[in-house]
Structure formats: C-alpha cells, structure tokens
Short mmCIF file of C-alpha atoms in Angstrom, two decimals:
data_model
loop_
_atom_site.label_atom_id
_atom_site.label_comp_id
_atom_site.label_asym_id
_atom_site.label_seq_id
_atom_site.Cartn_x
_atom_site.Cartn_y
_atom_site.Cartn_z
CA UNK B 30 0.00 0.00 0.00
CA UNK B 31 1.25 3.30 -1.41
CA UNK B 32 2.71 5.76 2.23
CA UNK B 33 -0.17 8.15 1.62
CA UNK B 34 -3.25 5.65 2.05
CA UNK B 35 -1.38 4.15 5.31
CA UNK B 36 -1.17 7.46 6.67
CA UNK B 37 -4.52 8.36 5.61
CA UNK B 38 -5.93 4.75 6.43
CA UNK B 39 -7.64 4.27 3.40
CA UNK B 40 -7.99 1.19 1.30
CA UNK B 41 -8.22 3.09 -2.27
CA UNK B 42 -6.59 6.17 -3.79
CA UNK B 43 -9.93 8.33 -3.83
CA UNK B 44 -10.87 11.06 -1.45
CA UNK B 45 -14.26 12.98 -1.77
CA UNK B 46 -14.19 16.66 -1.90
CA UNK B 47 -15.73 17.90 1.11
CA UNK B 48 -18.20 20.44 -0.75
CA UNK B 49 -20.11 22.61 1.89
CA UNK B 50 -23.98 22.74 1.07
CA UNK B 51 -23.70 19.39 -1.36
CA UNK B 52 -21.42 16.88 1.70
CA UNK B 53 -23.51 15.05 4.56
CA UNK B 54 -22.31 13.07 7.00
CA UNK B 55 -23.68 10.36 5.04
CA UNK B 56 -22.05 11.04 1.96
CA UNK B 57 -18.39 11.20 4.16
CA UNK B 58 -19.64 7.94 6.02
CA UNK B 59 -20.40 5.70 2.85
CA UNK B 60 -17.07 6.75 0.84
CA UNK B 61 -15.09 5.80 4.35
CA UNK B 62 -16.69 2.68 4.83
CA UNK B 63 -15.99 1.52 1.02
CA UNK B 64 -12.54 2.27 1.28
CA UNK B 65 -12.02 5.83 0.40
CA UNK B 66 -11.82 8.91 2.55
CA UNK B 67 -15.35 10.66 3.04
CA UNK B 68 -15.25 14.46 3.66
CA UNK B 69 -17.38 16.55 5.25
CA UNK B 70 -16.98 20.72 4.68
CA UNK B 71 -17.52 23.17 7.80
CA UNK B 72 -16.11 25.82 6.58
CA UNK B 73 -19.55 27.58 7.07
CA UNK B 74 -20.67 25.74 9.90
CA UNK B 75 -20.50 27.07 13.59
CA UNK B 76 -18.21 25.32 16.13
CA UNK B 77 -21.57 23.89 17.26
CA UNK B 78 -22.67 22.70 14.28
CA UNK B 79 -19.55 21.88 13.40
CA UNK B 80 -19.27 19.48 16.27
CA UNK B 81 -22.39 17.97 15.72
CA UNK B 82 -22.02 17.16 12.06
CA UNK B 83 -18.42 15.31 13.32
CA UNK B 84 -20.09 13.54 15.64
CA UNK B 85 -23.33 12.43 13.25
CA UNK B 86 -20.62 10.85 10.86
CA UNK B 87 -18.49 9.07 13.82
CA UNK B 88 -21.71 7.53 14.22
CA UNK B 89 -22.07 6.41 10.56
CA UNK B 90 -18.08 4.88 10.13
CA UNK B 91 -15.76 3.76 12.03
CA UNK B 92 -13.07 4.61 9.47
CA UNK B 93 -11.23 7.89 8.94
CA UNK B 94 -12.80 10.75 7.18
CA UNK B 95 -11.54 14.21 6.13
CA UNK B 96 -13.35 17.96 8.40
CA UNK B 97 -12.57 20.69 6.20
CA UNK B 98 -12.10 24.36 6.91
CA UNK B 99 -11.85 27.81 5.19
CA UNK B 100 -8.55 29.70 5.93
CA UNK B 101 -9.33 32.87 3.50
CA UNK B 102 -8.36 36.38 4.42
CA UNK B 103 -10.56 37.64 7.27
CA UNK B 104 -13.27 39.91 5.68
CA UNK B 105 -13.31 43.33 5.68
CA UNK B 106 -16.80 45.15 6.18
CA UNK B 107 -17.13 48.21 3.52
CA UNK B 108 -20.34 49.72 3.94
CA UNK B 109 -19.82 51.83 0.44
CA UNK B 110 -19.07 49.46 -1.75
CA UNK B 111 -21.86 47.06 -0.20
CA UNK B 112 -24.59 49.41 -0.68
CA UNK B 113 -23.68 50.15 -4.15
CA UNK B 114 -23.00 46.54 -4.96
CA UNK B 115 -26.80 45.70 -3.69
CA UNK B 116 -27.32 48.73 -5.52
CA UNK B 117 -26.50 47.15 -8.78
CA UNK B 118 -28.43 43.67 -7.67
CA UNK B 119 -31.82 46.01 -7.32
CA UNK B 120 -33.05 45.30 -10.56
CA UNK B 121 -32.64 41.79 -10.81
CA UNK B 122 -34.20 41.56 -7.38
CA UNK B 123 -36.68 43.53 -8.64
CA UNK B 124 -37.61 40.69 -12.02
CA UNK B 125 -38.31 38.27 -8.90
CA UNK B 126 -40.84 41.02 -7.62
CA UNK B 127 -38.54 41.24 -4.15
CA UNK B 128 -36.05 43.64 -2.43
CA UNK B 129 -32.27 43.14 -2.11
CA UNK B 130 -31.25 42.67 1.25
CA UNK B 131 -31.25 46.10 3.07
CA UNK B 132 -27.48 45.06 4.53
CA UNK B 133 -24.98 42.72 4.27
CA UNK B 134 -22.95 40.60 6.56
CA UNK B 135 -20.58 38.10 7.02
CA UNK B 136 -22.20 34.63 7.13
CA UNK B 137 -19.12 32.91 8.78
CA UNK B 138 -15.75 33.67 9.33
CA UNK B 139 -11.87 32.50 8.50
CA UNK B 140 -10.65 29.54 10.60
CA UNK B 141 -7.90 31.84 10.86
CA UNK B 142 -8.13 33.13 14.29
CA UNK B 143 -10.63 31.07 15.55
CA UNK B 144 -10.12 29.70 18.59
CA UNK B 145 -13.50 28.11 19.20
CA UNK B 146 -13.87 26.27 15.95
CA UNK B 147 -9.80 25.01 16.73
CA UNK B 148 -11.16 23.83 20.11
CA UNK B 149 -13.76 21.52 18.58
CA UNK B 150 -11.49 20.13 16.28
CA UNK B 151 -9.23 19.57 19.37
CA UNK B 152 -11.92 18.24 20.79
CA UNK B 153 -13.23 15.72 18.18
CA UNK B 154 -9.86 14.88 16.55
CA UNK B 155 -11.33 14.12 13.06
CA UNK B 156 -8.04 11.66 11.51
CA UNK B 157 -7.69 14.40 9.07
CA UNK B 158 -8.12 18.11 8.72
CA UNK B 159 -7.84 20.16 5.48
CA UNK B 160 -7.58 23.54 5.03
CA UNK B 161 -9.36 25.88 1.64
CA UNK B 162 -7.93 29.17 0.76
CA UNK B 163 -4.86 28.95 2.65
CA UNK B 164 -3.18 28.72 5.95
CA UNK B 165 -4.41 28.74 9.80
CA UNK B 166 -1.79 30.61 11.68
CA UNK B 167 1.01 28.19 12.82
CA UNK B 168 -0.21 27.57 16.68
CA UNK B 169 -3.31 26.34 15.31
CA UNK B 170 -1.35 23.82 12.82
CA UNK B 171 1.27 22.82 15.81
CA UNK B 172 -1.65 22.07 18.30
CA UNK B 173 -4.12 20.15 15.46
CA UNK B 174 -0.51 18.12 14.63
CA UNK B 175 0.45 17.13 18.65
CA UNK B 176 -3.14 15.97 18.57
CA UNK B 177 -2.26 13.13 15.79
CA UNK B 178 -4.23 15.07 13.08
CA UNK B 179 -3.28 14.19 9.42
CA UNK B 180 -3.02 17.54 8.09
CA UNK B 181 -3.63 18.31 4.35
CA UNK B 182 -3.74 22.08 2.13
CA UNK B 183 -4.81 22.70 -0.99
CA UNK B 184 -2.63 24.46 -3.59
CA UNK B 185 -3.14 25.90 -6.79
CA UNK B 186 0.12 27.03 -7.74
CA UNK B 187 4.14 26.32 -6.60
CA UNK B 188 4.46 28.76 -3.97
CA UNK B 189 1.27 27.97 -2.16
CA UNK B 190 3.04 24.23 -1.72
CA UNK B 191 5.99 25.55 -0.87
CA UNK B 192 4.46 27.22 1.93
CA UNK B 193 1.79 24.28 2.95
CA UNK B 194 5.14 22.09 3.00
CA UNK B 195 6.81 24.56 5.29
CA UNK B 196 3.94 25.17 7.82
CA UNK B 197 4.39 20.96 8.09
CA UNK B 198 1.44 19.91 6.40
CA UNK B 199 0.79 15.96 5.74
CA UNK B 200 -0.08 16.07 1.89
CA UNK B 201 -0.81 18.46 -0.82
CA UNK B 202 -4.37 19.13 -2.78
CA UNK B 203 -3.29 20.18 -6.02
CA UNK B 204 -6.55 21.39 -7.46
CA UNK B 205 -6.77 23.03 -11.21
CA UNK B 206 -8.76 25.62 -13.07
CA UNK B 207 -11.11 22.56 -13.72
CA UNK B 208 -12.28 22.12 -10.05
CA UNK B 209 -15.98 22.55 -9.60
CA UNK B 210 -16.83 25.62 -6.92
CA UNK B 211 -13.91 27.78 -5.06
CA UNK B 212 -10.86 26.34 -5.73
CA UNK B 213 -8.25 26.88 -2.87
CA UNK B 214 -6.64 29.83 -4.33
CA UNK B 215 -4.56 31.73 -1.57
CA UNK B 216 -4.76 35.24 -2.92
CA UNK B 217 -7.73 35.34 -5.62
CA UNK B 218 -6.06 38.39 -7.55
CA UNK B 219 -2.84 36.19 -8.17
CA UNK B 220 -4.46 32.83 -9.40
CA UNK B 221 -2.84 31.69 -12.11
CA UNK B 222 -5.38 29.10 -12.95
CA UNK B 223 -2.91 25.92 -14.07
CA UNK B 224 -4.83 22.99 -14.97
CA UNK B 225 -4.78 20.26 -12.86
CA UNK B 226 -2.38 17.51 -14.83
CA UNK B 227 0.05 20.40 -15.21
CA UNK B 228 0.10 21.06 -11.34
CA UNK B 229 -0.17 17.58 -10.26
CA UNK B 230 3.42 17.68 -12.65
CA UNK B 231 5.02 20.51 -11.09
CA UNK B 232 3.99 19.42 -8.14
CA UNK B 233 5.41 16.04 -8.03
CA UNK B 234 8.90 17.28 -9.22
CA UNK B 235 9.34 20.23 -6.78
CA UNK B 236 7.65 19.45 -3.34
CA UNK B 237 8.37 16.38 -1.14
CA UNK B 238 4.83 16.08 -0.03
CA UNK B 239 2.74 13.68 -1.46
CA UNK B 240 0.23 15.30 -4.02
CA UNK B 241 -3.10 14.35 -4.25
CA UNK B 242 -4.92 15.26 -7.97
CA UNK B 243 -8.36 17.50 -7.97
CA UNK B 244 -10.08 18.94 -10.70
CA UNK B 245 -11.90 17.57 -14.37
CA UNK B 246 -11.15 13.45 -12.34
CA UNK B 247 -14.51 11.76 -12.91
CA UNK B 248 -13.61 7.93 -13.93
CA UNK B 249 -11.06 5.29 -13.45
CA UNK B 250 -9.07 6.41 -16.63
CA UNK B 251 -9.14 10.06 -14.96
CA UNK B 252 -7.68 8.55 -11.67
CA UNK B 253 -4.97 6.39 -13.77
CA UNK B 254 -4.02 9.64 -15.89
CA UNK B 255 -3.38 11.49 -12.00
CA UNK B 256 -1.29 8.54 -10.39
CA UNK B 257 0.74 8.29 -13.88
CA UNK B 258 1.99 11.51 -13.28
CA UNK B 259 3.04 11.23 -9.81
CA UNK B 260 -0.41 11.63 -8.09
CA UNK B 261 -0.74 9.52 -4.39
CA UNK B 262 -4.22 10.16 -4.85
CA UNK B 263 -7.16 11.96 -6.11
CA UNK B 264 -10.20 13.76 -4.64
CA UNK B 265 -13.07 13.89 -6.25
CA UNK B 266 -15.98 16.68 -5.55
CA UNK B 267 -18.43 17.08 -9.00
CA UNK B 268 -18.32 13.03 -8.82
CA UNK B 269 -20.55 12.52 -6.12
CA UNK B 270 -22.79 15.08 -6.44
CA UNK B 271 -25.61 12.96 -8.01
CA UNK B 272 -24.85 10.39 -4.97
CA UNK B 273 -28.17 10.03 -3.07
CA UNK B 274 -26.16 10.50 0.17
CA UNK B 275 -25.44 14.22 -1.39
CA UNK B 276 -27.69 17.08 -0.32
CA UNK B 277 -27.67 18.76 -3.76
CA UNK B 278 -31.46 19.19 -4.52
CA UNK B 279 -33.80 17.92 -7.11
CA UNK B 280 -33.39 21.14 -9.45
CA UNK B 281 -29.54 20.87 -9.00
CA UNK B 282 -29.73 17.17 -9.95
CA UNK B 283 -31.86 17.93 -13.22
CA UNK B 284 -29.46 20.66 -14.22
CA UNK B 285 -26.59 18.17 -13.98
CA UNK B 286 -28.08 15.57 -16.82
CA UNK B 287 -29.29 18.35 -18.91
CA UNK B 288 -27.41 20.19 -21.99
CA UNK B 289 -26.65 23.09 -19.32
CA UNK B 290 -23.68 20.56 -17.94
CA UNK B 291 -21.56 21.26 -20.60
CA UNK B 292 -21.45 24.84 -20.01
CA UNK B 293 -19.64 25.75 -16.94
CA UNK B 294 -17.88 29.34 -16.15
CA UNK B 295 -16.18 30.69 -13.20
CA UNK B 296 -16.73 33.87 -11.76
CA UNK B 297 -16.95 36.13 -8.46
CA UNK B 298 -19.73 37.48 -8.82
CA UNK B 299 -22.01 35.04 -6.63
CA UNK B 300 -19.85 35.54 -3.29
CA UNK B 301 -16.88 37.79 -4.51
CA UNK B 302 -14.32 34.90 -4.58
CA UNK B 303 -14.00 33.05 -8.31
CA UNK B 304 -15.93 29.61 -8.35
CA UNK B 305 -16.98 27.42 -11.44
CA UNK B 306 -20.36 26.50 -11.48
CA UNK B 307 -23.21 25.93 -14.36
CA UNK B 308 -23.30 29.43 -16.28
CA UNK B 309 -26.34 31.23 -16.11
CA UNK B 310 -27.16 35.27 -15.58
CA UNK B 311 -24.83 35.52 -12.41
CA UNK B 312 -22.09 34.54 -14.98
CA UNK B 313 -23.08 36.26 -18.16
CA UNK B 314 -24.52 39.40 -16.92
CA UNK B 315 -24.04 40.94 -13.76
CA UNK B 316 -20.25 42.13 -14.93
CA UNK B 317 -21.93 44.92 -16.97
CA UNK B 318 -21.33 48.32 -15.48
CA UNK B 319 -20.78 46.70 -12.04
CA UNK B 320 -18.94 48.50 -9.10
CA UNK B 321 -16.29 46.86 -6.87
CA UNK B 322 -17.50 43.08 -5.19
CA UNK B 323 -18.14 43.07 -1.71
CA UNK B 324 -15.12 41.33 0.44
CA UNK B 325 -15.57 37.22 0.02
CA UNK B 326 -17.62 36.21 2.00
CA UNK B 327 -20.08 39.22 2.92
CA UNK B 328 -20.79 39.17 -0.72
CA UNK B 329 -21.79 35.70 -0.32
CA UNK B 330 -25.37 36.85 1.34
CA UNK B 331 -26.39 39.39 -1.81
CA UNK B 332 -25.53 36.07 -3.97
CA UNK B 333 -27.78 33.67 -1.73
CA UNK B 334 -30.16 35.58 -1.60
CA UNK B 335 -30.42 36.68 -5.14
CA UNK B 336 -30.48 32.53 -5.34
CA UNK B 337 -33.28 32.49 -3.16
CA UNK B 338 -35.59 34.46 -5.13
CA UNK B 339 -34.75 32.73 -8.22
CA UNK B 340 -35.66 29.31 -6.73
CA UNK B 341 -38.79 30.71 -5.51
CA UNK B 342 -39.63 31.82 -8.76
CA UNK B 343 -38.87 28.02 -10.20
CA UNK B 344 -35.77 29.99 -12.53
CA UNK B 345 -32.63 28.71 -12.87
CA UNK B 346 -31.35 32.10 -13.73
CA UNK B 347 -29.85 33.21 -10.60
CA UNK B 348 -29.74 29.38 -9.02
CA UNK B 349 -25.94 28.30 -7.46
CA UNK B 350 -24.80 25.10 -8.96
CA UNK B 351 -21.55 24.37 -8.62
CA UNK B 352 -19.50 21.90 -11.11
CA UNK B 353 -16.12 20.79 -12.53
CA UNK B 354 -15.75 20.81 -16.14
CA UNK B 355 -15.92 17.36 -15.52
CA UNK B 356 -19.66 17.76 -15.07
CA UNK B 357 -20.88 15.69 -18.32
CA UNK B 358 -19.11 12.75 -17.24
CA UNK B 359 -21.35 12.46 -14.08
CA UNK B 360 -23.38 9.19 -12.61
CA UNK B 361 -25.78 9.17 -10.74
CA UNK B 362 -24.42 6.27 -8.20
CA UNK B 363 -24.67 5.61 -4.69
CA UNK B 364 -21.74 6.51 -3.15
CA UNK B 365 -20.33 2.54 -2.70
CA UNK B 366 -21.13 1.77 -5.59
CA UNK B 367 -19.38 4.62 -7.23
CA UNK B 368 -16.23 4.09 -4.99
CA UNK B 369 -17.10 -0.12 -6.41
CA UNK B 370 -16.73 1.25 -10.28
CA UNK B 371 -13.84 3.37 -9.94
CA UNK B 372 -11.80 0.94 -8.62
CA UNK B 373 -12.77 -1.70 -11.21
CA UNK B 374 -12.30 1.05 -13.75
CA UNK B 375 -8.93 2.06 -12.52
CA UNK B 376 -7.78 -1.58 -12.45
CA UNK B 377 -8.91 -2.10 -15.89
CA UNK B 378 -6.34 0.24 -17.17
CA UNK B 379 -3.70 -1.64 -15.02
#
C-alpha cells in the first residue's frame, strides 16, 4: 500500500471533496466505509454545528474521514461598496418582484483566528483536517498536529506548496482551473489558474509532499491519468454530487443531466471569490457596469439571496450550482457503488 493511504488509512486512492452545502455526514460515512476517505466541509458551519455534524458521521463509520475548513483572508466590512453593490443587484431583485437585502454581513468567518472552531477540532480529533484558501496561523497547525491530526492544504500554484510544505502539512491538494466551486486559491487576484495535470506535474517534481490530484477526475481512466503523473491520490468533488447521500437538490440534480452541464464558467460574482459553477445570468450578466464586489464572503449573502428568489420563482437564472468541467461525465451512483466502479475502472487500465 502506497505511504499516503497508510497514513490516511484508506484502502483506495480516492478522497471525496468535502463540498459545503452538497457533503452530509452520510455522503463522508459511505465513501469511508468503502474504502475511500469521506469528507465533510464546515467551513460555514458554527463550532456547534460543526461538532455535531463530526459527531453524526463518527456515528455512521468507524473509518477515517476528512473535516474541512476555510482559511481565507478575514473579511473586511465596507459599507460603500456594499450598498452600491446591492445597488446594482436592485433590478434583478426587482424581475423576482422582491427587495435586495437592506445590509450585508458576514455569514461565517476564517478559521484563521478562531479559537473556538480550533477547540472543537481539538476536541473531536477528526483523523484528518484540510484547510481551503490557505493557511491557519502556525499555533493552530502545531496544536491540530500534537493531537495526531493528518493535516492536508490545498494548492493551486508552486508557492502555495511551498508554503503548505513549510507550515508541516501531511499532503498536498493540487486542485486546477477545472475544479468545480472555489478552488483553494490563496490570494484570488494572483491565481494563475494551471490545470490540474500540469500542477499535479510541477507538483510532483518540486515538493516532497505527497500530491493528491483535484479537478476535471470523474472515472477510473481520470484517476490512472493522475497517479501516472506522480499523483498519491485523487479527490473527487463534482463526482458525487448525483450520490443520493449528497444534499444537492432535485433542481440541482436535473441541471446536472441536462445540456446546461456542458457549459460551466467561473466567476466572483455570486460571493466575490472566483468559483466554477453551471453558467447562467450571475455569470453572463451581472459584470456589466458593475462597481467593486463586496469582500468574500459578505458578498456571499447578496448572492444567496439573489439565489433564493430565483428558486422561488422556479428559474434557474440566478440558481448556485456548482461543477467541474468534468460535469458531463457524471453518474448518478450511490456513493459505494461509485467508490465499487472506480476501482474496477482504474484496475482495468492496469
């Protein structure tokens, strides 16, 4: 068994992408128990929540499985430039006969700095803990290590290794421009957006970490083409989206076997950070004339709730559905048996 699965404790080379709003604790529970490493995101959960949902899938495996957390800048509030940002959202609010929100807030905040949400993971002591957007400061990472924790980042670029290998981190995401939602881009304004195969290369020949492939990896030949270039692993996200065990909902499931799957776009205009989802007007229109984005995530809210009334109207103008250009390549599988095929798949190529 390759290093990386004995540290992680996994049976097969496939981890699932722990996607906030689309992961369950069922979802993390039946990738564990078939071998792979189930995820679960709380990167916009509260310490409480956060805690519970940790403890729901402890209930559901006995194997390891992958907590997740959001280390992006800290917001900055900017009452300006979120008035005239909902400003700009008015009319569209308006074509859903409702009001933008009056204000806008943060709807959770960095792990950076946050002592409580460190304290439940010190608490819990999930086998692994991966970190989005970037770094916690290094006390957090020294304290989450003496407690046993497998420790992975994600990186988009050299540097951002370099720096996940010096703050001692376990293992390496390397997630391209291909990824489905927000990639793990440290600084937004520098992303260089290198495809995945390319990083999974560079990475390979210039960090001593293992790397673990993300982005566009939806089959067993996908998987092969990742460990052929160095890859210890892969992590899948878009993949398991049409899982049962997911909590995407019924409209987000149609969208993903229709046409619209194989038009995907990126852009920062849903909660001022760049994600790839399935294009519609948030991608194609809201660009026009528009004044500086909110700080990521108190833009977030605007984009929710412009979601909201778009659902409520049955459109899936303004509806958030995030996916990898990997999207058209999607089954609709329970998770096991998923985890089943892309092993059989992967050792057909062998």
């Amino acid at each position: 068994m390759q290093p990386l699965l004995q540290t992680l404790g996994i049976s097969h080379p496939i981890l699932q992408a722990p996607m906030v709003g689309v992961s369950t604790p069922e979802l993390a529970a039946a990738v564990s128990n078939a071998g792979g490493l189930g995820a679960i995101g709380l990167g916009a959960y509260s310490p409480q929540k956060a805690a519970e949902t940790i403890r729901q899938t402890r209930e559901l495996t006995g194997h390891p499985f992958n907590v997740n957390v959001f280390c992006h800048r800290p917001a900055i509030a900017n009452t300006d430039r979120e008035a005239a940002w909902l400003n700009h959202l008015a009319p569209y609010f308006k074509e859903f006969d409702t009001l933008p929100p009056q204000e806008l807030h943060e709807p959770y905040p960095s792990f950076i700095g946050n002592e409580n949400m460190l304290a439940v993971l010190l608490e819990e002591k999930p086998a692994v803990v991966s970190f989005h957007f970037g770094l916690p400061e290094q006390a957090a990472i020294s304290a989450l290590k003496e407690a046993g924790i497998t420790l992975i980042a994600t990186a988009t670029n050299p540097e951002e290794a370099q720096l996940a290998e010096d703050a001692g981190m376990d293992a390496l995401v390397a997630q391209g421009v291909e990824a489905g939602g927000h990639r793990g881009v440290f600084v937004p304004e520098e992303d260089r957006e290198i495809g995945t195969f390319t990083l999974v290369r560079l990475l390979c020949c210039q960090s001593n970490l293992p790397v673990i492939a993300a982005g566009g990896i939806m089959d067993g030949a996908g998987i092969h083409a990742a460990l052929s270039l160095g890859a210890s692993a892969v992590q899948m996200g878009t993949a398991f989206i049409l899982s049962p065990e997911s909590a995407a909902n019924e409209n987000y499931r149609k969208a993903l076997k229709s046409e619209r799957v194989y038009n995907t776009a990126i852009t920062a205009n849903i909660s001022g950070r760049p994600a790839r989802g399935l294009a519609n007007r948030f991608y194609r229109e809201l660009d026009k004339n528009a004044p500086a984005l909110p700080d990521y995530p108190i833009c977030y809210s605007a984009g929710k709730a412009l979601a909201s009334a778009s659902t409520v109207a049955d459109s899936d103008d303004f509806v958030v559905q995030w996916a990898g250009q990997g999207a058209p390549l999607s089954r609709a599988l329970p998770a096991k048996e998923l985890i089943t095929t892309l092993v059989a798949e992967l050792e057909a190529t062998q």
